[in-house]
DNA sequence: CATGAAGGTTAACACCGTTAAGTGGCCTCG
DNA sequence: CGAGGCCACTTAACGGTGTTAACCTTCATG
């Protein structure tokens, strides 16, 4: 007997099939109506089977989000490479982030605004290496570069990053939740925010 | 027979008692674990009784939030009156908002980040007069004043208000949901954000 | 052929929001 | 005084949720 048949490495095929179905269901019905029973029905197995391949609902959703973050991080890198001016690069990265968040509302919702906000749990963000974490460090590094290059005035890079990040985060949040509010488009709002905020940060 | 015994004006005492208990329960167990059945148990009636005095769960929560917004609006006015310099006033209003949101996380959560985000439903924000709506208009007016006085450079006041608002909103969101993330304190973050953002907006 | 594990199921627990139907007491009117 | 009716509230139920314990098959191996 294999003493440690590491959880959920039994039959990768079905695990992958579940994730695939979960992704589709998630987009079909939205985060609100995504349930284990529905997923089971969709994938053609009984609900309990899901618990053989995943620890719980959160585990499934976490996997979905990590998958998306992979894509996000790739886009971040692409944008960063395509822009030589460090300040412009910083701005573009945040504009991308805002657009990305708004384009994947359900994922963003469940990742950062859910009751059990996936990336806010004590054991997650700093201790475990998640793609969300890597994205954060990636962006912070760009801020550090800007300060080092003298493009941004000397300041605590952590604080600058967080100010930019939370502000962008707020735009996405508003876009997701204030459906009826006649909010300016994410692009316009993001442009306004970043232009003026960065002006304040500039040397 | 009274043809229209306007909904929920039957016995104000019990209605008030329910709201009182709801408020307590809300603070005790948090938004996540607030349920109608728990509330009923706490107040000493059967769950169905609640539906005599309130349309549904959302109705109760809405009432709770409006109660808190009343307090918020009062504080807004107080701060506005206490500061003559219009730019400083604007800044103080947002710092107050951030602090207020962080101090009443569950209310803020349910009001602006809940699945059925109370103030984001089509029939709510713009059509019905809510205290949230009044708060928004109140702040926007201060922005308008700043632009009129030439303290802020000429710009679409709606856009400026929304940029400030969503950014502040993001700080609160981060504070509520990213429990494990080593985030700067709301005050520091708010100060940083507003100082630099307003610098960008200035004439 | 028996053993045992792999892979999946049924049934159940403890919740949830909400509603239809029913019950007991009190007030009013004939 | 008695009957009707309404008021305030309850019981029982519907259809849903995440999750777990216990139970079946099927199949390969000693």
Coordinates of C-alpha atoms (C1' of nucleotides) in Angstrom, one line a residue:
Chain A
X1 CA 0.0 0.0 0.0
X2 CA 1.2 3.4 -0.9
X3 CA 1.3 5.1 2.4
X4 CA 0.8 8.5 1.0
X5 CA -1.1 8.5 -2.2
X6 CA -1.2 12.2 -2.2
X7 CA -4.7 13.4 -2.1
X8 CA -6.4 13.8 -5.4
X9 CA -3.7 12.4 -7.6
X10 CA -5.7 9.2 -8.0
X11 CA -7.2 9.8 -11.4
X12 CA -6.1 13.1 -12.9
X13 CA -8.5 12.7 -15.8
X14 CA -11.6 13.0 -13.8
X15 CA -10.2 15.7 -11.7
X16 CA -9.5 17.7 -14.8
X17 CA -12.9 17.0 -16.2
X18 CA -14.5 18.3 -13.0
X19 CA -12.4 21.5 -13.2
X20 CA -13.4 21.9 -16.8
X21 CA -17.1 21.5 -16.0
X22 CA -16.7 23.8 -13.0
X23 CA -15.2 26.5 -15.1
X24 CA -18.1 26.3 -17.5
X25 CA -20.7 26.2 -14.8
X26 CA -19.1 29.1 -13.1
X27 CA -19.4 31.2 -16.3
X28 CA -22.9 29.9 -17.0
X29 CA -24.6 30.5 -13.7
X30 CA -22.3 32.9 -12.0
X31 CA -20.7 32.6 -8.6
X32 CA -23.9 33.0 -6.8
X33 CA -25.6 29.9 -8.2
X34 CA -22.5 27.8 -8.4
X35 CA -23.2 24.8 -6.2
X36 CA -21.6 21.4 -5.7
X37 CA -24.8 19.6 -6.5
X38 CA -25.2 21.5 -9.7
X39 CA -21.6 20.8 -10.6
X40 CA -22.1 17.1 -9.9
X41 CA -25.2 17.0 -12.1
X42 CA -23.3 18.7 -14.9
X43 CA -20.4 16.4 -14.7
X44 CA -22.5 13.3 -14.4
X45 CA -21.5 12.0 -11.0
X46 CA -23.0 12.1 -7.6
X47 CA -22.1 15.0 -5.4
X48 CA -20.0 13.0 -3.0
X49 CA -17.6 12.0 -5.8
X50 CA -16.4 15.5 -6.0
X51 CA -15.2 15.2 -2.5
X52 CA -12.9 12.4 -3.6
X53 CA -11.0 14.7 -5.9
X54 CA -11.3 18.0 -4.0
X55 CA -11.2 18.8 -0.3
X56 CA -14.3 21.0 -0.5
X57 CA -16.0 23.6 -2.6
X58 CA -13.4 26.2 -1.8
X59 CA -10.7 23.9 -3.1
X60 CA -12.4 23.8 -6.5
X61 CA -12.9 27.5 -6.7
X62 CA -9.4 28.1 -5.6
X63 CA -8.2 25.9 -8.4
X64 CA -10.3 27.8 -10.9
X65 CA -8.9 31.1 -9.7
X66 CA -5.3 30.0 -9.8
X67 CA -5.9 29.0 -13.4
X68 CA -7.1 32.4 -14.2
X69 CA -4.3 34.1 -12.3
X70 CA -1.9 32.2 -14.4
X71 CA -3.3 33.9 -17.4
X72 CA -3.3 37.2 -15.6
X73 CA 0.3 36.9 -14.7
X74 CA 1.2 36.1 -18.2
X75 CA -0.5 39.2 -19.5
X76 CA 1.2 41.3 -16.8
X77 CA 4.6 40.0 -18.1
X78 CA 3.7 40.6 -21.7
X79 CA 2.7 44.2 -21.0
X80 CA 5.8 44.8 -18.9
X81 CA 8.0 43.6 -21.6
X82 CA 6.3 45.7 -24.2
X83 CA 6.8 49.0 -22.5
X84 CA 10.3 50.5 -21.9
X85 CA 9.3 53.6 -20.0
X86 CA 9.0 52.5 -16.4
X87 CA 6.3 54.9 -15.4
X88 CA 4.2 54.2 -18.4
X89 CA 4.7 50.5 -17.7
X90 CA 3.4 50.9 -14.2
X91 CA 0.3 52.6 -15.4
X92 CA -0.3 50.0 -18.1
X93 CA 0.0 47.3 -15.6
X94 CA -2.7 48.7 -13.4
X95 CA -5.0 49.5 -16.3
X96 CA -4.6 45.9 -17.4
X97 CA -5.4 44.7 -13.8
X98 CA -8.6 46.8 -13.7
X99 CA -9.7 45.5 -17.1
X100 CA -8.9 42.0 -16.2
X101 CA -10.8 42.2 -13.0
X102 CA -13.9 43.6 -14.7
X103 CA -13.7 41.0 -17.4
X104 CA -13.7 38.1 -15.0
X105 CA -16.1 39.4 -12.4
X106 CA -17.1 36.1 -10.9
X107 CA -13.6 34.9 -10.4
X108 CA -12.6 38.2 -8.9
X109 CA -15.7 38.2 -6.8
X110 CA -15.1 34.8 -5.3
X111 CA -11.4 35.4 -5.0
X112 CA -11.4 38.7 -3.2
X113 CA -15.0 39.5 -2.0
X114 CA -16.4 36.2 -1.1
X115 CA -17.3 35.4 2.4
X116 CA -14.4 33.1 2.6
X117 CA -12.3 35.3 0.4
X118 CA -9.9 32.8 -0.9
X119 CA -6.8 34.9 -0.9
X120 CA -7.5 36.5 2.4
X121 CA -7.4 33.4 4.6
X122 CA -4.6 33.3 7.1
X123 CA -3.0 30.2 5.6
X124 CA -3.0 31.5 2.0
X125 CA -1.6 34.7 0.9
X126 CA 1.8 35.0 2.5
X127 CA 2.6 31.5 3.5
X128 CA 1.6 29.5 0.5
X129 CA 2.9 30.4 -2.9
X130 CA -0.1 31.4 -4.9
X131 CA -0.2 33.1 -8.3
X132 CA -2.1 36.0 -6.7
X133 CA 0.9 36.4 -4.4
X134 CA 3.3 36.3 -7.3
X135 CA 1.3 38.9 -9.1
X136 CA 1.5 41.2 -6.2
X137 CA 5.3 40.9 -6.0
X138 CA 5.6 41.4 -9.7
X139 CA 3.8 44.7 -9.5
X140 CA 5.6 45.8 -6.4
X141 CA 8.9 45.2 -8.2
X142 CA 7.9 47.7 -10.9
X143 CA 7.2 50.3 -8.3
X144 CA 10.5 49.7 -6.7
X145 CA 12.2 50.1 -10.1
X146 CA 10.3 53.4 -10.6
X147 CA 11.5 54.8 -7.3
X148 CA 15.1 53.5 -7.9
X149 CA 15.1 55.2 -11.3
X150 CA 13.9 58.4 -9.7
X151 CA 10.7 58.5 -11.7
X152 CA 8.7 58.3 -8.6
X153 CA 9.6 60.3 -5.6
X154 CA 11.3 58.4 -2.8
X155 CA 8.7 56.6 -0.6
X156 CA 7.9 53.4 1.0
X157 CA 7.3 51.1 -2.1
X158 CA 5.0 48.9 -0.1
X159 CA 2.8 51.8 0.7
X160 CA 2.8 53.1 -2.9
X161 CA 2.0 49.7 -4.2
X162 CA -0.8 49.2 -1.8
X163 CA -2.3 52.6 -2.5
X164 CA -2.3 51.9 -6.2
X165 CA -3.6 48.4 -5.7
X166 CA -6.4 49.1 -3.3
X167 CA -7.6 52.0 -5.4
X168 CA -7.7 49.9 -8.6
X169 CA -9.3 47.2 -6.5
X170 CA -12.0 49.7 -5.6
X171 CA -12.8 50.5 -9.2
X172 CA -13.3 46.8 -9.9
X173 CA -15.4 46.4 -6.9
X174 CA -17.6 49.2 -7.9
X175 CA -17.9 47.8 -11.3
X176 CA -18.9 44.4 -10.0
X177 CA -21.3 45.4 -7.4
X178 CA -22.9 48.8 -8.2
X179 CA -24.7 47.5 -11.3
X180 CA -27.3 50.2 -11.3
X181 CA -25.0 53.1 -10.4
X182 CA -24.2 55.2 -13.5
X183 CA -20.5 54.6 -13.1
X184 CA -17.9 55.8 -15.6
X185 CA -16.4 53.0 -17.6
X186 CA -13.5 51.1 -15.9
X187 CA -11.1 52.4 -18.5
X188 CA -12.0 56.1 -18.1
X189 CA -12.1 55.7 -14.3
X190 CA -8.9 53.9 -14.2
X191 CA -7.2 56.4 -16.5
X192 CA -8.4 59.3 -14.3
X193 CA -7.4 57.6 -11.2
X194 CA -3.9 56.5 -12.3
X195 CA -3.0 59.6 -14.1
X196 CA -3.7 61.8 -11.1
X197 CA -2.5 59.5 -8.5
X198 CA 0.8 58.9 -10.2
X199 CA 1.2 62.6 -10.7
X200 CA 1.0 62.9 -6.9
X201 CA 3.6 60.2 -6.6
X202 CA 5.9 61.6 -9.1
X203 CA 9.3 63.1 -8.3
Chain B
X1 CA -62.1 46.6 7.3
X2 CA -59.1 48.9 6.6
X3 CA -58.4 48.2 3.0
X4 CA -54.8 49.2 3.2
X5 CA -53.2 48.6 6.6
X6 CA -49.9 49.6 5.1
X7 CA -47.5 46.8 5.3
X8 CA -45.6 46.5 8.5
X9 CA -47.3 49.3 10.4
X10 CA -49.3 46.8 12.4
X11 CA -47.3 46.7 15.6
X12 CA -44.3 48.9 15.5
X13 CA -43.1 47.6 18.8
X14 CA -42.3 44.1 17.6
X15 CA -40.9 45.4 14.4
X16 CA -38.5 47.6 16.4
X17 CA -37.7 44.7 18.7
X18 CA -36.8 42.6 15.7
X19 CA -34.6 45.3 14.3
X20 CA -32.9 45.7 17.6
X21 CA -32.2 42.0 17.9
X22 CA -31.1 41.9 14.3
X23 CA -28.6 44.6 14.9
X24 CA -27.2 42.7 17.9
X25 CA -27.1 39.4 16.1
X26 CA -25.4 41.0 13.2
X27 CA -22.6 42.3 15.3
X28 CA -22.4 39.0 17.3
X29 CA -22.1 36.5 14.5
X30 CA -21.2 38.7 11.6
X31 CA -22.9 39.0 8.2
X32 CA -21.9 35.5 7.2
X33 CA -23.8 33.7 9.9
X34 CA -26.7 36.0 10.2
X35 CA -29.8 34.0 9.3
X36 CA -33.5 34.4 9.7
X37 CA -33.9 31.3 11.8
X38 CA -31.2 32.5 14.2
X39 CA -32.8 35.9 14.4
X40 CA -36.2 34.3 15.1
X41 CA -34.7 32.2 17.9
X42 CA -33.0 35.2 19.4
X43 CA -36.1 37.3 19.3
X44 CA -38.2 34.4 20.7
X45 CA -40.6 34.0 17.8
X46 CA -41.0 31.5 15.0
X47 CA -39.2 32.3 11.8
X48 CA -42.4 32.9 9.9
X49 CA -43.3 35.8 12.2
X50 CA -40.5 37.8 10.8
X51 CA -42.1 37.7 7.4
X52 CA -45.1 39.5 8.9
X53 CA -43.0 42.5 9.7
X54 CA -40.5 42.4 6.9
X55 CA -40.8 41.4 3.3
X56 CA -37.7 39.2 3.4
X57 CA -34.2 39.0 4.8
X58 CA -32.9 41.7 2.6
X59 CA -35.6 44.0 3.9
X60 CA -34.3 43.6 7.4
X61 CA -30.7 44.1 6.4
X62 CA -31.6 47.1 4.3
X63 CA -33.2 48.6 7.4
X64 CA -30.1 48.0 9.4
X65 CA -27.9 49.6 6.9
X66 CA -30.1 52.6 6.5
X67 CA -30.0 53.1 10.2
X68 CA -26.2 53.2 10.1
X69 CA -26.1 55.4 7.0
X70 CA -28.1 57.9 9.0
X71 CA -25.3 58.1 11.5
X72 CA -22.8 58.3 8.7
X73 CA -24.5 61.2 7.0
X74 CA -24.7 63.0 10.3
X75 CA -21.0 62.6 10.8
X76 CA -20.4 63.8 7.2
X77 CA -22.3 66.9 7.9
X78 CA -20.5 67.5 11.2
X79 CA -17.1 67.2 9.6
X80 CA -18.2 69.4 6.7
X81 CA -19.3 72.2 9.0
X82 CA -16.2 72.0 11.1
X83 CA -13.8 72.7 8.3
X84 CA -13.8 75.9 6.3
X85 CA -11.1 75.2 3.8
X86 CA -12.9 73.3 1.0
X87 CA -10.0 71.1 -0.1
X88 CA -9.2 70.1 3.5
X89 CA -12.9 69.4 3.9
X90 CA -13.0 67.1 1.0
X91 CA -10.1 65.2 2.3
X92 CA -11.5 64.9 5.7
X93 CA -14.8 63.6 4.3
X94 CA -13.1 60.8 2.6
X95 CA -10.9 59.9 5.5
X96 CA -14.0 59.8 7.6
X97 CA -15.7 57.5 5.0
X98 CA -12.8 55.1 5.0
X99 CA -12.7 54.9 8.8
X100 CA -16.4 54.5 9.0
X101 CA -16.4 51.7 6.5
X102 CA -13.7 49.9 8.3
X103 CA -15.4 50.3 11.6
X104 CA -18.6 48.8 10.4
X105 CA -17.3 46.0 8.2
X106 CA -20.3 43.8 8.3
X107 CA -22.7 46.5 7.4
X108 CA -20.4 47.7 4.6
X109 CA -19.9 44.2 3.4
X110 CA -23.6 43.5 3.1
X111 CA -24.4 46.8 1.7
X112 CA -21.8 47.0 -1.0
X113 CA -20.2 43.6 -1.5
X114 CA -23.0 41.2 -0.9
X115 CA -24.3 39.0 -3.6
X116 CA -27.5 40.9 -3.7
X117 CA -25.7 44.1 -2.9
X118 CA -28.4 46.2 -1.4
X119 CA -27.5 49.5 -2.9
X120 CA -26.7 48.1 -6.3
X121 CA -30.1 46.7 -7.3
X122 CA -31.8 48.5 -10.2
X123 CA -34.7 49.7 -8.2
X124 CA -32.6 51.1 -5.4
X125 CA -29.9 53.6 -5.8
X126 CA -31.1 56.1 -8.2
X127 CA -34.9 55.7 -8.1
X128 CA -35.5 55.4 -4.4
X129 CA -34.3 57.9 -2.0
X130 CA -31.9 56.1 0.2
X131 CA -29.5 57.5 2.7
X132 CA -26.6 56.0 0.7
X133 CA -27.8 58.1 -2.2
X134 CA -27.9 61.2 -0.2
X135 CA -24.4 60.6 1.1
X136 CA -23.2 60.3 -2.5
X137 CA -24.8 63.6 -3.5
X138 CA -23.5 65.3 -0.4
X139 CA -19.9 64.4 -1.3
X140 CA -20.3 65.2 -4.9
X141 CA -21.5 68.7 -3.9
X142 CA -18.3 69.3 -2.1
X143 CA -16.3 68.3 -5.1
X144 CA -18.4 70.7 -7.2
X145 CA -17.7 73.5 -4.7
X146 CA -14.0 72.8 -4.9
X147 CA -14.0 73.1 -8.6
X148 CA -16.1 76.2 -8.6
X149 CA -13.8 77.8 -6.1
X150 CA -10.9 77.0 -8.3
X151 CA -9.2 74.8 -5.8
X152 CA -9.5 71.7 -8.0
X153 CA -8.8 72.1 -11.7
X154 CA -11.8 72.2 -14.0
X155 CA -13.0 68.7 -14.6
X156 CA -16.1 66.5 -14.7
X157 CA -17.2 66.6 -11.1
X158 CA -18.9 63.2 -11.5
X159 CA -15.7 61.6 -12.6
X160 CA -13.6 63.2 -9.9
X161 CA -16.1 62.1 -7.2
X162 CA -16.2 58.6 -8.6
X163 CA -12.5 58.3 -8.7
X164 CA -12.2 59.4 -5.1
X165 CA -15.1 57.3 -4.1
X166 CA -14.0 54.0 -5.7
X167 CA -10.5 54.4 -4.5
X168 CA -11.6 54.9 -0.9
X169 CA -14.0 52.0 -1.5
X170 CA -11.1 49.9 -2.4
X171 CA -9.2 50.6 0.8
X172 CA -12.2 49.5 2.8
X173 CA -12.6 46.4 0.7
X174 CA -9.0 45.4 1.2
X175 CA -9.3 46.0 4.9
X176 CA -12.4 43.9 5.1
X177 CA -11.4 41.0 3.0
X178 CA -7.6 40.7 3.0
X179 CA -7.4 39.8 6.6
X180 CA -4.1 38.1 6.3
X181 CA -2.4 40.5 4.0
X182 CA 0.0 42.9 5.9
X183 CA -1.9 45.9 4.7
X184 CA -1.0 49.4 5.9
X185 CA -3.6 50.8 8.3
X186 CA -6.7 52.4 6.7
X187 CA -5.6 55.8 8.1
X188 CA -2.2 55.7 6.6
X189 CA -3.3 54.2 3.4
X190 CA -6.2 56.7 3.1
X191 CA -3.9 59.6 3.9
X192 CA -1.4 58.5 1.2
X193 CA -4.1 57.9 -1.4
X194 CA -6.0 61.1 -0.8
X195 CA -2.9 63.3 -0.5
X196 CA -1.5 62.2 -3.8
X197 CA -4.7 61.8 -5.7
X198 CA -5.9 65.3 -4.7
X199 CA -2.5 66.7 -5.7
X200 CA -3.2 65.4 -9.1
X201 CA -6.6 66.9 -9.2
X202 CA -5.4 70.3 -7.9
X203 CA -5.4 73.4 -10.0
Chain C
dC1 C1' -11.2 -18.5 -4.9
dA2 C1' -10.9 -15.2 -1.4
dT3 C1' -9.2 -10.6 -0.3
dG4 C1' -9.1 -6.1 -0.6
dA5 C1' -8.8 -1.9 -2.6
dA6 C1' -10.4 1.5 -6.1
dG7 C1' -14.2 4.2 -7.5
dG8 C1' -18.6 5.6 -6.8
dT9 C1' -23.2 5.6 -4.7
dT10 C1' -27.3 6.2 -1.2
dA11 C1' -28.9 8.2 2.8
dA12 C1' -28.4 11.2 6.1
dC13 C1' -27.2 15.6 9.0
dA14 C1' -27.8 20.1 9.8
dC15 C1' -28.5 24.0 8.0
dC16 C1' -30.8 27.9 4.8
dG17 C1' -34.9 31.4 2.9
dT18 C1' -39.6 31.3 2.2
dT19 C1' -44.7 30.1 2.0
dA20 C1' -49.3 27.7 2.6
dA21 C1' -52.2 26.4 5.8
dG22 C1' -53.9 26.3 10.3
dT23 C1' -54.8 27.6 15.4
dG24 C1' -56.2 30.1 19.5
dG25 C1' -57.8 34.2 21.5
dC26 C1' -60.0 38.5 21.4
dC27 C1' -63.3 42.1 19.7
dT28 C1' -67.4 43.4 17.6
dC29 C1' -72.0 43.0 16.0
dG30 C1' -76.6 41.0 15.7
Chain D
dC1 C1' -75.2 35.8 24.8
dG2 C1' -73.5 33.7 20.8
dA3 C1' -71.4 33.9 16.2
dG4 C1' -68.3 35.7 13.0
dG5 C1' -64.1 37.4 11.9
dC6 C1' -59.7 39.2 12.3
dC7 C1' -55.2 39.4 14.5
dA8 C1' -50.9 37.4 15.9
dC9 C1' -48.6 33.7 15.6
dT10 C1' -47.3 28.7 14.7
dT11 C1' -46.6 24.1 12.4
dA12 C1' -45.3 21.8 8.4
dA13 C1' -43.5 21.8 4.3
dC14 C1' -40.8 22.9 -0.2
dG15 C1' -36.7 23.0 -2.4
dG16 C1' -32.3 24.2 -1.8
dT17 C1' -27.3 24.2 0.4
dG18 C1' -22.2 21.9 1.9
dT19 C1' -20.6 17.8 3.8
dT20 C1' -20.0 13.0 5.8
dA21 C1' -20.6 8.0 7.1
dA22 C1' -21.7 3.9 5.5
dC23 C1' -22.4 1.0 1.8
dC24 C1' -22.1 -1.2 -2.5
dT25 C1' -19.9 -2.9 -7.0
dT26 C1' -16.1 -4.3 -9.9
dC27 C1' -11.8 -6.0 -10.6
dA28 C1' -7.0 -7.5 -10.1
dT29 C1' -3.9 -10.1 -7.3
dG30 C1' -1.9 -13.3 -3.9

